[in-house]
Amino acid sequence: MEQRRSSVKSINILSASQWKAAVALTGAALVSFSLSAAARADDLAVWDDQTYEGQSAVIEQLNKDFEAAHPGVTIKRTARTFDDMKLTLKLAVSAGNGPVVTKVNQGAGDMGAMVKEGLLLPVDDYIKKYSWDKRQSDSVLARDRWDGPKFGVGKTYGISGLAEIVGLYYNKKILDDAGIALPKTFEELLADLDKLKEKGVAPFMMGSAKQHLALHMIGAIDQAHIDASNRAELDDLIYGRGGSWNTKGNIESAKLVQKWAQGGYFYPGFEGISGDDAVQLFISGQGAFLISGTWYFGDMQHNQDIGFMAIPAPKGITKPLSVGGVDLAWAITSLAKDKKTQDLAGEYIDYMVSEKAAETWANASYLPATSLAADAQPKLTPLLTAGIEMWKTLNANDALGHYPDWSSPTMLKTIDDNTPLLLSGKITPEAFVDAMDKDYQAYLKGQK
């Protein structure tokens, strides 16, 4: 999902511009790409969603490094929040004034829709040219594949630079002061929440006025109850192969979250707090737990009491799924009209998913999707160390889950519209899940 992910503020660094016409070249044949027309091009319009201060600083550095290695190339960067990107990207590319290279949300609502309308170009040639499939697993790359309306198969339309895991942030000082050990099972987590509430401590930090903390909480709890050996049903839902969201697991997860919201387990006034503001409150020492993703590592590192772990699985689940996968994919739009432009875009993306870029992200305490080089020596924070170990375990166990909103073009809106109603008790958990399933079944019907 999605940063899932938006930001306290939108950074409009540079308005998007189209490629200027390539300068005509004459003379002898050129020896290398770095001395080719691509290296003498003027502007490369790039949109990204890295609007957090720490993330933006990394992107700025990577862009400067790329420009230094490609004399004559200027990156024209526009940074947009996740929600703003969803609203404007497709329209901008369709109108001809959008980016050549962009981040795009995976799933039917964004990448799938843009592929259908011919607004994105396949990157399979660059996967082969730069061996991206050696840097990231096939199951991760599959999240950027489309064959008509079929998700997860066919041509590949992007690749991501950051890994994402939705897990359980905890404040060790608050837990220690309450005499509570880290939970090893989901049953222990439930008992800890009760103890915290009895002691007058807000068990969970939550903000539901904006962004998607509640969505991630519901999805993470549900998927922690699914063993990797039984993931086929969820995969079928996300990849549009059929099935139903109307399951006992989804209903029970929604029921539990509603109980927490109604029973005083969330930070007081959560209904009027945005997700990003809730994170800042958590960093300031409010709330014992928070369920969200690794994209907050850069912010969370400022409080040394904060740790990160997988959502504890219930007894009997040995390889639980964790919601996540990768951040929005780097993609090439249809505004890359000629081969030279496309190749420059491919080279830019290659740098953004390179081992060098991975080390730069790691030094800023973010979790890269590309494995670090054997001789890399990044300054790993405790949070990032925990995230890297989780990433390795999830990939080894085939336990990377999914963002539920990827399952249809309108699922994110459906969930966002109904989550406040669920938390306030205005609809039942059954009605909440039914709304998701009606959305999904309508989408499937439209694909036939």
Tab-separated table of C-alpha atoms in Angstrom:
chain	number	residue	atom	x	y	z
A	1	MET	CA	0.000	0.000	0.000
A	2	GLU	CA	0.708	2.446	0.242
A	3	GLN	CA	2.258	4.524	2.474
A	4	ARG	CA	0.496	3.625	3.171
A	5	ARG	CA	1.565	5.957	3.714
A	6	SER	CA	1.153	9.613	3.436
A	7	SER	CA	2.853	12.569	4.987
A	8	VAL	CA	2.386	15.398	7.414
A	9	LYS	CA	3.189	17.767	4.605
A	10	SER	CA	3.401	17.668	0.839
A	11	ILE	CA	6.689	18.761	-0.660
A	12	ASN	CA	6.233	20.217	-4.109
A	13	ILE	CA	9.873	20.513	-4.955
A	14	LEU	CA	9.618	21.043	-8.692
A	15	SER	CA	6.595	20.978	-10.930
A	16	ALA	CA	6.655	18.066	-13.361
A	17	SER	CA	8.016	18.784	-16.835
A	18	GLN	CA	8.118	16.740	-19.986
A	19	TRP	CA	11.271	15.628	-21.712
A	20	LYS	CA	12.659	18.373	-23.884
A	21	ALA	CA	13.390	17.276	-27.443
A	22	ALA	CA	16.634	15.291	-27.648
A	23	VAL	CA	19.514	17.286	-29.086
A	24	ALA	CA	20.383	15.971	-32.537
A	25	LEU	CA	23.705	14.206	-32.533
A	26	THR	CA	26.223	14.004	-35.329
A	27	GLY	CA	29.737	12.736	-35.596
A	28	ALA	CA	31.442	9.541	-34.643
A	29	ALA	CA	29.772	6.621	-32.963
A	30	LEU	CA	29.629	6.936	-29.209
A	31	VAL	CA	31.543	4.491	-27.076
A	32	SER	CA	29.428	4.216	-23.936
A	33	PHE	CA	25.983	5.102	-22.633
A	34	SER	CA	27.439	7.715	-20.309
A	35	LEU	CA	28.638	9.633	-23.376
A	36	SER	CA	25.502	9.035	-25.407
A	37	ALA	CA	22.525	11.211	-26.182
A	38	ALA	CA	20.980	10.155	-22.899
A	39	ALA	CA	23.883	11.676	-21.014
A	40	ARG	CA	23.421	14.942	-22.906
A	41	ALA	CA	19.718	15.155	-22.403
A	42	ASP	CA	18.308	18.123	-20.535
A	43	ASP	CA	15.612	17.105	-18.088
A	44	LEU	CA	14.195	13.896	-16.653
A	45	ALA	CA	10.831	14.509	-14.998
A	46	VAL	CA	10.488	12.279	-11.937
A	47	TRP	CA	7.664	11.977	-9.411
A	48	ASP	CA	8.126	10.229	-6.082
A	49	ASP	CA	6.196	9.838	-2.839
A	50	GLN	CA	9.163	10.233	-0.478
A	51	THR	CA	7.774	13.249	1.344
A	52	TYR	CA	8.972	12.501	4.874
A	53	GLU	CA	11.971	14.645	5.742
A	54	GLY	CA	14.368	11.713	6.093
A	55	GLN	CA	13.161	9.997	2.921
A	56	SER	CA	13.282	13.195	0.906
A	57	ALA	CA	16.884	13.787	1.962
A	58	VAL	CA	17.850	10.340	0.665
A	59	ILE	CA	16.128	10.903	-2.684
A	60	GLU	CA	17.808	14.296	-3.058
A	61	GLN	CA	21.206	12.705	-2.432
A	62	LEU	CA	20.563	9.846	-4.862
A	63	ASN	CA	19.422	12.313	-7.519
A	64	LYS	CA	22.576	14.393	-7.065
A	65	ASP	CA	24.722	11.271	-7.347
A	66	PHE	CA	22.919	10.224	-10.530
A	67	GLU	CA	23.316	13.659	-12.076
A	68	ALA	CA	27.027	13.681	-11.206
A	69	ALA	CA	27.464	10.383	-13.058
A	70	HIS	CA	25.444	11.670	-16.052
A	71	PRO	CA	26.700	15.115	-17.108
A	72	GLY	CA	23.981	17.115	-18.811
A	73	VAL	CA	21.112	15.301	-17.096
A	74	THR	CA	18.936	17.265	-14.685
A	75	ILE	CA	16.367	15.484	-12.545
A	76	LYS	CA	13.190	17.527	-12.338
A	77	ARG	CA	11.721	16.157	-9.132
A	78	THR	CA	8.158	16.418	-7.867
A	79	ALA	CA	7.400	14.871	-4.473
A	80	ARG	CA	3.787	14.074	-3.662
A	81	THR	CA	2.100	12.372	-0.755
A	82	PHE	CA	0.680	8.916	-1.388
A	83	ASP	CA	-2.894	10.190	-1.476
A	84	ASP	CA	-2.002	13.094	-3.767
A	85	MET	CA	-0.149	10.715	-6.081
A	86	LYS	CA	-3.236	8.534	-6.381
A	87	LEU	CA	-5.357	11.543	-7.317
A	88	THR	CA	-3.042	13.181	-9.846
A	89	LEU	CA	-0.656	10.705	-11.479
A	90	LYS	CA	-2.941	9.017	-13.960
A	91	LEU	CA	-4.537	12.314	-15.010
A	92	ALA	CA	-1.170	14.019	-15.448
A	93	VAL	CA	0.273	11.262	-17.623
A	94	SER	CA	-2.937	11.090	-19.670
A	95	ALA	CA	-2.773	14.852	-20.228
A	96	GLY	CA	0.856	14.660	-21.346
A	97	ASN	CA	2.300	16.850	-18.568
A	98	GLY	CA	3.214	14.186	-16.052
A	99	PRO	CA	6.499	12.421	-15.242
A	100	VAL	CA	8.672	10.182	-17.389
A	101	VAL	CA	9.695	8.184	-14.307
A	102	THR	CA	7.304	7.829	-11.399
A	103	LYS	CA	6.465	5.913	-8.290
A	104	VAL	CA	3.124	4.140	-8.677
A	105	ASN	CA	1.035	2.157	-6.225
A	106	GLN	CA	0.730	-1.514	-7.060
A	107	GLY	CA	-2.693	-3.077	-7.369
A	108	ALA	CA	-5.714	-2.670	-9.576
A	109	GLY	CA	-6.540	0.904	-8.621
A	110	ASP	CA	-3.317	2.492	-9.824
A	111	MET	CA	-0.763	0.358	-11.651
A	112	GLY	CA	-3.419	-1.962	-13.074
A	113	ALA	CA	-5.529	0.937	-14.327
A	114	MET	CA	-2.544	2.709	-15.886
A	115	VAL	CA	-1.356	-0.484	-17.615
A	116	LYS	CA	-4.854	-1.002	-19.000
A	117	GLU	CA	-4.814	2.490	-20.521
A	118	GLY	CA	-1.291	2.132	-21.923
A	119	LEU	CA	0.178	4.748	-19.587
A	120	LEU	CA	3.062	2.590	-18.318
A	121	LEU	CA	5.799	0.782	-20.229
A	122	PRO	CA	7.038	-2.737	-19.407
A	123	VAL	CA	10.464	-2.881	-17.763
A	124	ASP	CA	11.263	-6.539	-18.513
A	125	ASP	CA	14.106	-5.566	-20.870
A	126	TYR	CA	15.727	-3.612	-18.046
A	127	ILE	CA	15.199	-6.467	-15.596
A	128	LYS	CA	17.240	-8.585	-17.980
A	129	LYS	CA	19.794	-5.891	-18.819
A	130	TYR	CA	20.540	-4.961	-15.204
A	131	SER	CA	19.743	-8.339	-13.565
A	132	TRP	CA	17.134	-6.867	-11.245
A	133	ASP	CA	15.805	-10.384	-10.762
A	134	LYS	CA	19.088	-11.195	-9.003
A	135	ARG	CA	18.556	-8.344	-6.549
A	136	GLN	CA	14.931	-9.075	-5.639
A	137	SER	CA	12.923	-12.282	-5.478
A	138	ASP	CA	10.461	-13.287	-8.163
A	139	SER	CA	7.596	-13.212	-5.643
A	140	VAL	CA	8.402	-9.551	-4.957
A	141	LEU	CA	8.672	-8.646	-8.652
A	142	ALA	CA	5.366	-10.433	-9.292
A	143	ARG	CA	3.608	-7.620	-7.434
A	144	ASP	CA	4.344	-5.399	-10.444
A	145	ARG	CA	3.113	-7.757	-13.167
A	146	TRP	CA	-0.005	-7.415	-15.268
A	147	ASP	CA	-1.479	-9.371	-18.169
A	148	GLY	CA	-4.577	-7.418	-19.104
A	149	PRO	CA	-6.770	-7.551	-15.986
A	150	LYS	CA	-4.708	-10.371	-14.457
A	151	PHE	CA	-2.516	-9.261	-11.553
A	152	GLY	CA	0.720	-11.035	-10.628
A	153	VAL	CA	1.425	-12.493	-14.067
A	154	GLY	CA	2.509	-11.204	-17.452
A	155	LYS	CA	4.809	-8.279	-18.144
A	156	THR	CA	6.513	-6.364	-15.341
A	157	TYR	CA	5.808	-2.650	-14.998
A	158	GLY	CA	7.958	-1.571	-12.068
A	159	ILE	CA	10.386	-2.353	-9.287
A	160	SER	CA	10.631	-0.968	-5.764
A	161	GLY	CA	13.534	0.452	-3.802
A	162	LEU	CA	12.260	-0.111	-0.272
A	163	ALA	CA	10.898	-3.127	1.542
A	164	GLU	CA	7.832	-2.700	3.721
A	165	ILE	CA	6.582	-4.672	6.686
A	166	VAL	CA	3.593	-3.770	8.831
A	167	GLY	CA	4.456	-4.827	12.348
A	168	LEU	CA	4.171	-3.972	16.028
A	169	TYR	CA	6.034	-0.944	17.339
A	170	TYR	CA	6.420	-0.945	21.110
A	171	ASN	CA	7.716	1.452	23.752
A	172	LYS	CA	9.990	-0.619	25.984
A	173	LYS	CA	10.061	1.951	28.801
A	174	ILE	CA	6.271	2.035	29.047
A	175	LEU	CA	6.120	-1.760	29.057
A	176	ASP	CA	8.889	-2.022	31.664
A	177	ASP	CA	7.210	0.567	33.896
A	178	ALA	CA	4.000	-1.469	33.682
A	179	GLY	CA	5.855	-4.703	34.450
A	180	ILE	CA	4.984	-6.215	31.078
A	181	ALA	CA	7.280	-8.375	28.949
A	182	LEU	CA	7.173	-8.413	25.169
A	183	PRO	CA	4.412	-10.762	24.007
A	184	LYS	CA	5.514	-13.954	22.278
A	185	THR	CA	2.036	-15.030	21.155
A	186	PHE	CA	-1.129	-13.223	20.133
A	187	GLU	CA	-2.787	-14.495	23.285
A	188	GLU	CA	-0.034	-12.843	25.355
A	189	LEU	CA	-0.529	-9.606	23.423
A	190	LEU	CA	-4.228	-9.582	24.306
A	191	ALA	CA	-3.394	-10.136	27.980
A	192	ASP	CA	-0.818	-7.312	27.888
A	193	LEU	CA	-3.372	-4.919	26.438
A	194	ASP	CA	-5.757	-5.667	29.291
A	195	LYS	CA	-3.024	-5.086	31.888
A	196	LEU	CA	-2.039	-1.772	30.321
A	197	LYS	CA	-5.634	-0.594	30.251
A	198	GLU	CA	-6.063	-1.526	33.930
A	199	LYS	CA	-3.008	0.586	34.760
A	200	GLY	CA	-4.422	3.609	32.930
A	201	VAL	CA	-1.971	3.386	30.028
A	202	ALA	CA	-3.256	3.712	26.459
A	203	PRO	CA	-2.490	0.236	25.028
A	204	PHE	CA	-2.541	1.357	21.380
A	205	MET	CA	-1.694	4.627	19.721
A	206	MET	CA	-4.213	5.225	16.958
A	207	GLY	CA	-5.268	8.050	14.665
A	208	SER	CA	-8.160	7.513	12.261
A	209	ALA	CA	-8.945	11.021	11.001
A	210	LYS	CA	-6.579	10.656	8.053
A	211	GLN	CA	-4.245	8.056	6.531
A	212	HIS	CA	-4.555	4.343	7.037
A	213	LEU	CA	-3.481	3.135	10.496
A	214	ALA	CA	-6.778	1.344	11.135
A	215	LEU	CA	-6.652	-0.422	7.773
A	216	HIS	CA	-3.164	-1.692	8.529
A	217	MET	CA	-4.196	-2.803	12.009
A	218	ILE	CA	-7.142	-4.856	10.724
A	219	GLY	CA	-5.126	-6.371	7.885
A	220	ALA	CA	-2.097	-7.119	10.057
A	221	ILE	CA	-4.128	-8.889	12.720
A	222	ASP	CA	-5.988	-10.956	10.158
A	223	GLN	CA	-2.845	-11.991	8.289
A	224	ALA	CA	-0.935	-12.828	11.487
A	225	HIS	CA	-3.563	-15.563	11.894
A	226	ILE	CA	-2.730	-17.047	8.474
A	227	ASP	CA	0.125	-19.524	8.149
A	228	ALA	CA	2.241	-19.236	5.011
A	229	SER	CA	1.232	-22.782	4.099
A	230	ASN	CA	-2.377	-21.560	3.812
A	231	ARG	CA	-1.801	-18.300	1.948
A	232	ALA	CA	-3.381	-19.344	-1.362
A	233	GLU	CA	-6.809	-17.926	-0.487
A	234	LEU	CA	-5.360	-14.472	0.263
A	235	ASP	CA	-3.163	-14.551	-2.848
A	236	ASP	CA	-6.198	-15.375	-4.987
A	237	LEU	CA	-8.083	-12.383	-3.562
A	238	ILE	CA	-5.258	-9.921	-4.126
A	239	TYR	CA	-4.354	-11.138	-7.599
A	240	GLY	CA	-7.970	-11.041	-8.772
A	241	ARG	CA	-8.337	-14.805	-9.153
A	242	GLY	CA	-11.514	-14.924	-7.104
A	243	GLY	CA	-12.725	-15.794	-3.640
A	244	SER	CA	-14.462	-13.779	-0.953
A	245	TRP	CA	-13.395	-11.320	1.728
A	246	ASN	CA	-16.348	-12.534	3.753
A	247	THR	CA	-14.410	-14.960	5.939
A	248	LYS	CA	-14.453	-15.754	9.633
A	249	GLY	CA	-10.899	-14.437	9.993
A	250	ASN	CA	-11.697	-11.049	8.488
A	251	ILE	CA	-14.842	-10.676	10.562
A	252	GLU	CA	-13.053	-11.643	13.784
A	253	SER	CA	-10.262	-9.148	13.083
A	254	ALA	CA	-12.758	-6.346	12.434
A	255	LYS	CA	-14.675	-7.357	15.560
A	256	LEU	CA	-11.542	-7.197	17.715
A	257	VAL	CA	-10.507	-3.779	16.402
A	258	GLN	CA	-14.025	-2.463	16.968
A	259	LYS	CA	-13.895	-3.787	20.529
A	260	TRP	CA	-10.603	-1.975	21.122
A	261	ALA	CA	-11.987	1.276	19.688
A	262	GLN	CA	-15.165	1.079	21.755
A	263	GLY	CA	-13.519	-0.262	24.907
A	264	GLY	CA	-10.855	2.358	25.579
A	265	TYR	CA	-7.856	0.510	24.172
A	266	PHE	CA	-6.964	3.367	21.806
A	267	TYR	CA	-5.380	6.721	22.648
A	268	PRO	CA	-8.106	9.170	23.761
A	269	GLY	CA	-9.467	11.314	20.936
A	270	PHE	CA	-8.061	9.050	18.224
A	271	GLU	CA	-11.024	9.874	15.979
A	272	GLY	CA	-9.721	13.416	15.515
A	273	ILE	CA	-6.038	12.526	15.107
A	274	SER	CA	-4.396	11.809	11.756
A	275	GLY	CA	-2.204	8.771	11.299
A	276	ASP	CA	0.957	10.846	10.938
A	277	ASP	CA	0.146	12.877	14.061
A	278	ALA	CA	-0.518	9.651	15.943
A	279	VAL	CA	2.968	8.474	14.991
A	280	GLN	CA	4.478	11.692	16.341
A	281	LEU	CA	2.556	11.238	19.597
A	282	PHE	CA	3.890	7.701	19.830
A	283	ILE	CA	7.443	8.934	19.257
A	284	SER	CA	6.925	11.467	22.059
A	285	GLY	CA	6.177	8.606	24.444
A	286	GLN	CA	2.396	8.256	24.255
A	287	GLY	CA	0.901	4.760	23.944
A	288	ALA	CA	2.510	1.375	24.516
A	289	PHE	CA	1.989	-0.143	21.048
A	290	LEU	CA	1.367	1.043	17.502
A	291	ILE	CA	0.714	-1.088	14.431
A	292	SER	CA	2.239	0.415	11.305
A	293	GLY	CA	5.025	-0.029	8.797
A	294	THR	CA	8.767	0.183	8.397
A	295	TRP	CA	8.427	3.415	6.421
A	296	TYR	CA	8.360	5.159	9.820
A	297	PHE	CA	11.798	3.832	10.848
A	298	GLY	CA	13.460	7.152	10.062
A	299	ASP	CA	11.123	8.973	12.454
A	300	MET	CA	10.984	6.264	15.108
A	301	GLN	CA	14.757	6.134	15.582
A	302	HIS	CA	14.581	9.436	17.473
A	303	ASN	CA	13.134	7.620	20.499
A	304	GLN	CA	15.559	4.955	21.694
A	305	ASP	CA	12.805	3.261	23.722
A	306	ILE	CA	10.921	2.244	20.567
A	307	GLY	CA	11.361	-1.238	19.137
A	308	PHE	CA	9.769	-3.184	16.291
A	309	MET	CA	8.607	-6.776	15.952
A	310	ALA	CA	6.196	-8.925	13.968
A	311	ILE	CA	2.608	-9.127	15.147
A	312	PRO	CA	2.747	-12.133	17.496
A	313	ALA	CA	1.046	-15.152	15.970
A	314	PRO	CA	-1.591	-17.185	17.798
A	315	LYS	CA	-0.690	-20.637	19.016
A	316	GLY	CA	-0.563	-23.155	16.184
A	317	ILE	CA	0.628	-20.680	13.517
A	318	THR	CA	4.338	-21.282	12.877
A	319	LYS	CA	4.942	-19.050	9.853
A	320	PRO	CA	2.486	-16.143	10.118
A	321	LEU	CA	2.019	-13.691	7.286
A	322	SER	CA	2.949	-10.050	7.737
A	323	VAL	CA	1.241	-7.345	5.699
A	324	GLY	CA	3.733	-5.652	3.447
A	325	GLY	CA	6.065	-6.327	0.587
A	326	VAL	CA	7.548	-3.264	-1.060
A	327	ASP	CA	6.912	0.443	-1.382
A	328	LEU	CA	5.453	2.057	-4.475
A	329	ALA	CA	7.218	0.865	-7.610
A	330	TRP	CA	9.487	2.896	-9.845
A	331	ALA	CA	7.931	2.839	-13.320
A	332	ILE	CA	8.374	4.355	-16.765
A	333	THR	CA	5.392	6.182	-18.213
A	334	SER	CA	4.204	6.425	-21.789
A	335	LEU	CA	5.650	9.948	-21.883
A	336	ALA	CA	9.027	8.323	-22.553
A	337	LYS	CA	8.409	8.543	-26.282
A	338	ASP	CA	11.730	7.387	-27.702
A	339	LYS	CA	14.299	4.695	-26.967
A	340	LYS	CA	16.908	7.140	-25.675
A	341	THR	CA	14.477	8.554	-23.147
A	342	GLN	CA	13.336	5.099	-22.129
A	343	ASP	CA	16.914	3.921	-21.648
A	344	LEU	CA	17.766	6.923	-19.486
A	345	ALA	CA	14.668	6.216	-17.417
A	346	GLY	CA	15.718	2.579	-17.108
A	347	GLU	CA	19.211	3.598	-16.005
A	348	TYR	CA	17.761	5.994	-13.424
A	349	ILE	CA	15.565	3.257	-11.969
A	350	ASP	CA	18.512	0.878	-11.982
A	351	TYR	CA	20.422	3.296	-9.783
A	352	MET	CA	17.422	3.697	-7.468
A	353	VAL	CA	17.367	-0.071	-6.812
A	354	SER	CA	21.142	-0.549	-6.808
A	355	GLU	CA	23.260	-1.836	-3.931
A	356	LYS	CA	24.659	1.688	-3.560
A	357	ALA	CA	21.163	3.129	-3.173
A	358	ALA	CA	20.294	0.329	-0.751
A	359	GLU	CA	23.256	1.282	1.433
A	360	THR	CA	22.249	4.957	1.313
A	361	TRP	CA	18.738	4.052	2.474
A	362	ALA	CA	20.122	1.804	5.213
A	363	ASN	CA	22.367	4.588	6.488
A	364	ALA	CA	19.231	6.704	6.886
A	365	SER	CA	17.562	3.835	8.836
A	366	TYR	CA	15.183	2.711	6.080
A	367	LEU	CA	14.710	-0.891	4.972
A	368	PRO	CA	15.906	-1.451	1.358
A	369	ALA	CA	14.281	-4.052	-0.890
A	370	THR	CA	17.598	-4.739	-2.601
A	371	SER	CA	20.029	-6.753	-0.509
A	372	LEU	CA	23.072	-4.897	0.749
A	373	ALA	CA	26.417	-5.639	-0.874
A	374	ALA	CA	28.636	-8.125	0.969
A	375	ASP	CA	31.175	-5.399	1.754
A	376	ALA	CA	28.598	-2.765	2.726
A	377	GLN	CA	29.009	-1.291	6.182
A	378	PRO	CA	25.924	0.819	6.844
A	379	LYS	CA	25.283	2.300	10.259
A	380	LEU	CA	22.436	0.046	11.345
A	381	THR	CA	20.059	1.246	14.032
A	382	PRO	CA	18.396	-1.325	16.317
A	383	LEU	CA	15.133	-0.740	14.441
A	384	LEU	CA	16.688	-1.382	11.054
A	385	THR	CA	18.529	-4.444	12.336
A	386	ALA	CA	15.193	-5.863	13.505
A	387	GLY	CA	13.583	-4.968	10.171
A	388	ILE	CA	16.320	-6.631	8.113
A	389	GLU	CA	16.031	-9.853	10.126
A	390	MET	CA	12.244	-9.830	9.744
A	391	TRP	CA	12.581	-9.241	5.987
A	392	LYS	CA	14.943	-12.200	5.662
A	393	THR	CA	12.636	-14.460	7.686
A	394	LEU	CA	9.497	-13.448	5.804
A	395	ASN	CA	11.130	-14.066	2.430
A	396	ALA	CA	12.561	-17.403	3.570
A	397	ASN	CA	9.139	-18.492	4.846
A	398	ASP	CA	7.203	-17.106	1.838
A	399	ALA	CA	5.286	-15.136	4.446
A	400	LEU	CA	5.084	-11.670	2.902
A	401	GLY	CA	1.424	-10.756	2.995
A	402	HIS	CA	-0.524	-8.148	1.059
A	403	TYR	CA	-2.218	-4.796	1.404
A	404	PRO	CA	-5.962	-5.514	1.137
A	405	ASP	CA	-6.602	-2.397	-0.942
A	406	TRP	CA	-4.598	-3.832	-3.852
A	407	SER	CA	-7.468	-6.198	-4.620
A	408	SER	CA	-9.638	-3.747	-6.590
A	409	PRO	CA	-9.438	-0.214	-8.017
A	410	THR	CA	-11.891	1.117	-5.422
A	411	MET	CA	-11.028	-1.022	-2.393
A	412	LEU	CA	-8.964	1.638	-0.618
A	413	LYS	CA	-11.869	4.087	-0.748
A	414	THR	CA	-14.308	1.410	0.359
A	415	ILE	CA	-12.165	0.546	3.375
A	416	ASP	CA	-11.450	4.181	4.239
A	417	ASP	CA	-15.129	5.093	3.983
A	418	ASN	CA	-16.217	2.254	6.255
A	419	THR	CA	-13.402	2.132	8.814
A	420	PRO	CA	-14.637	5.200	10.786
A	421	LEU	CA	-18.111	3.669	10.844
A	422	LEU	CA	-16.690	0.410	12.178
A	423	LEU	CA	-14.623	2.099	14.893
A	424	SER	CA	-17.553	4.262	16.002
A	425	GLY	CA	-19.898	1.269	16.165
A	426	LYS	CA	-22.209	2.620	13.463
A	427	ILE	CA	-21.817	-0.565	11.435
A	428	THR	CA	-21.158	-4.136	12.485
A	429	PRO	CA	-17.960	-6.030	11.691
A	430	GLU	CA	-20.031	-8.192	9.381
A	431	ALA	CA	-21.242	-5.106	7.484
A	432	PHE	CA	-17.688	-3.798	7.241
A	433	VAL	CA	-16.408	-7.014	5.680
A	434	ASP	CA	-19.484	-7.272	3.478
A	435	ALA	CA	-18.743	-3.819	2.044
A	436	MET	CA	-15.256	-5.021	1.108
A	437	ASP	CA	-16.615	-8.160	-0.507
A	438	LYS	CA	-19.307	-6.335	-2.479
A	439	ASP	CA	-16.613	-4.027	-3.857
A	440	TYR	CA	-14.455	-7.007	-4.804
A	441	GLN	CA	-17.223	-9.045	-6.410
A	442	ALA	CA	-18.266	-6.034	-8.506
A	443	TYR	CA	-14.671	-5.687	-9.668
A	444	LEU	CA	-14.461	-9.373	-10.613
A	445	LYS	CA	-17.748	-9.160	-12.492
A	446	GLY	CA	-16.447	-6.190	-14.464
A	447	GLN	CA	-13.401	-8.178	-15.588
A	448	LYS	CA	-15.460	-10.905	-17.282
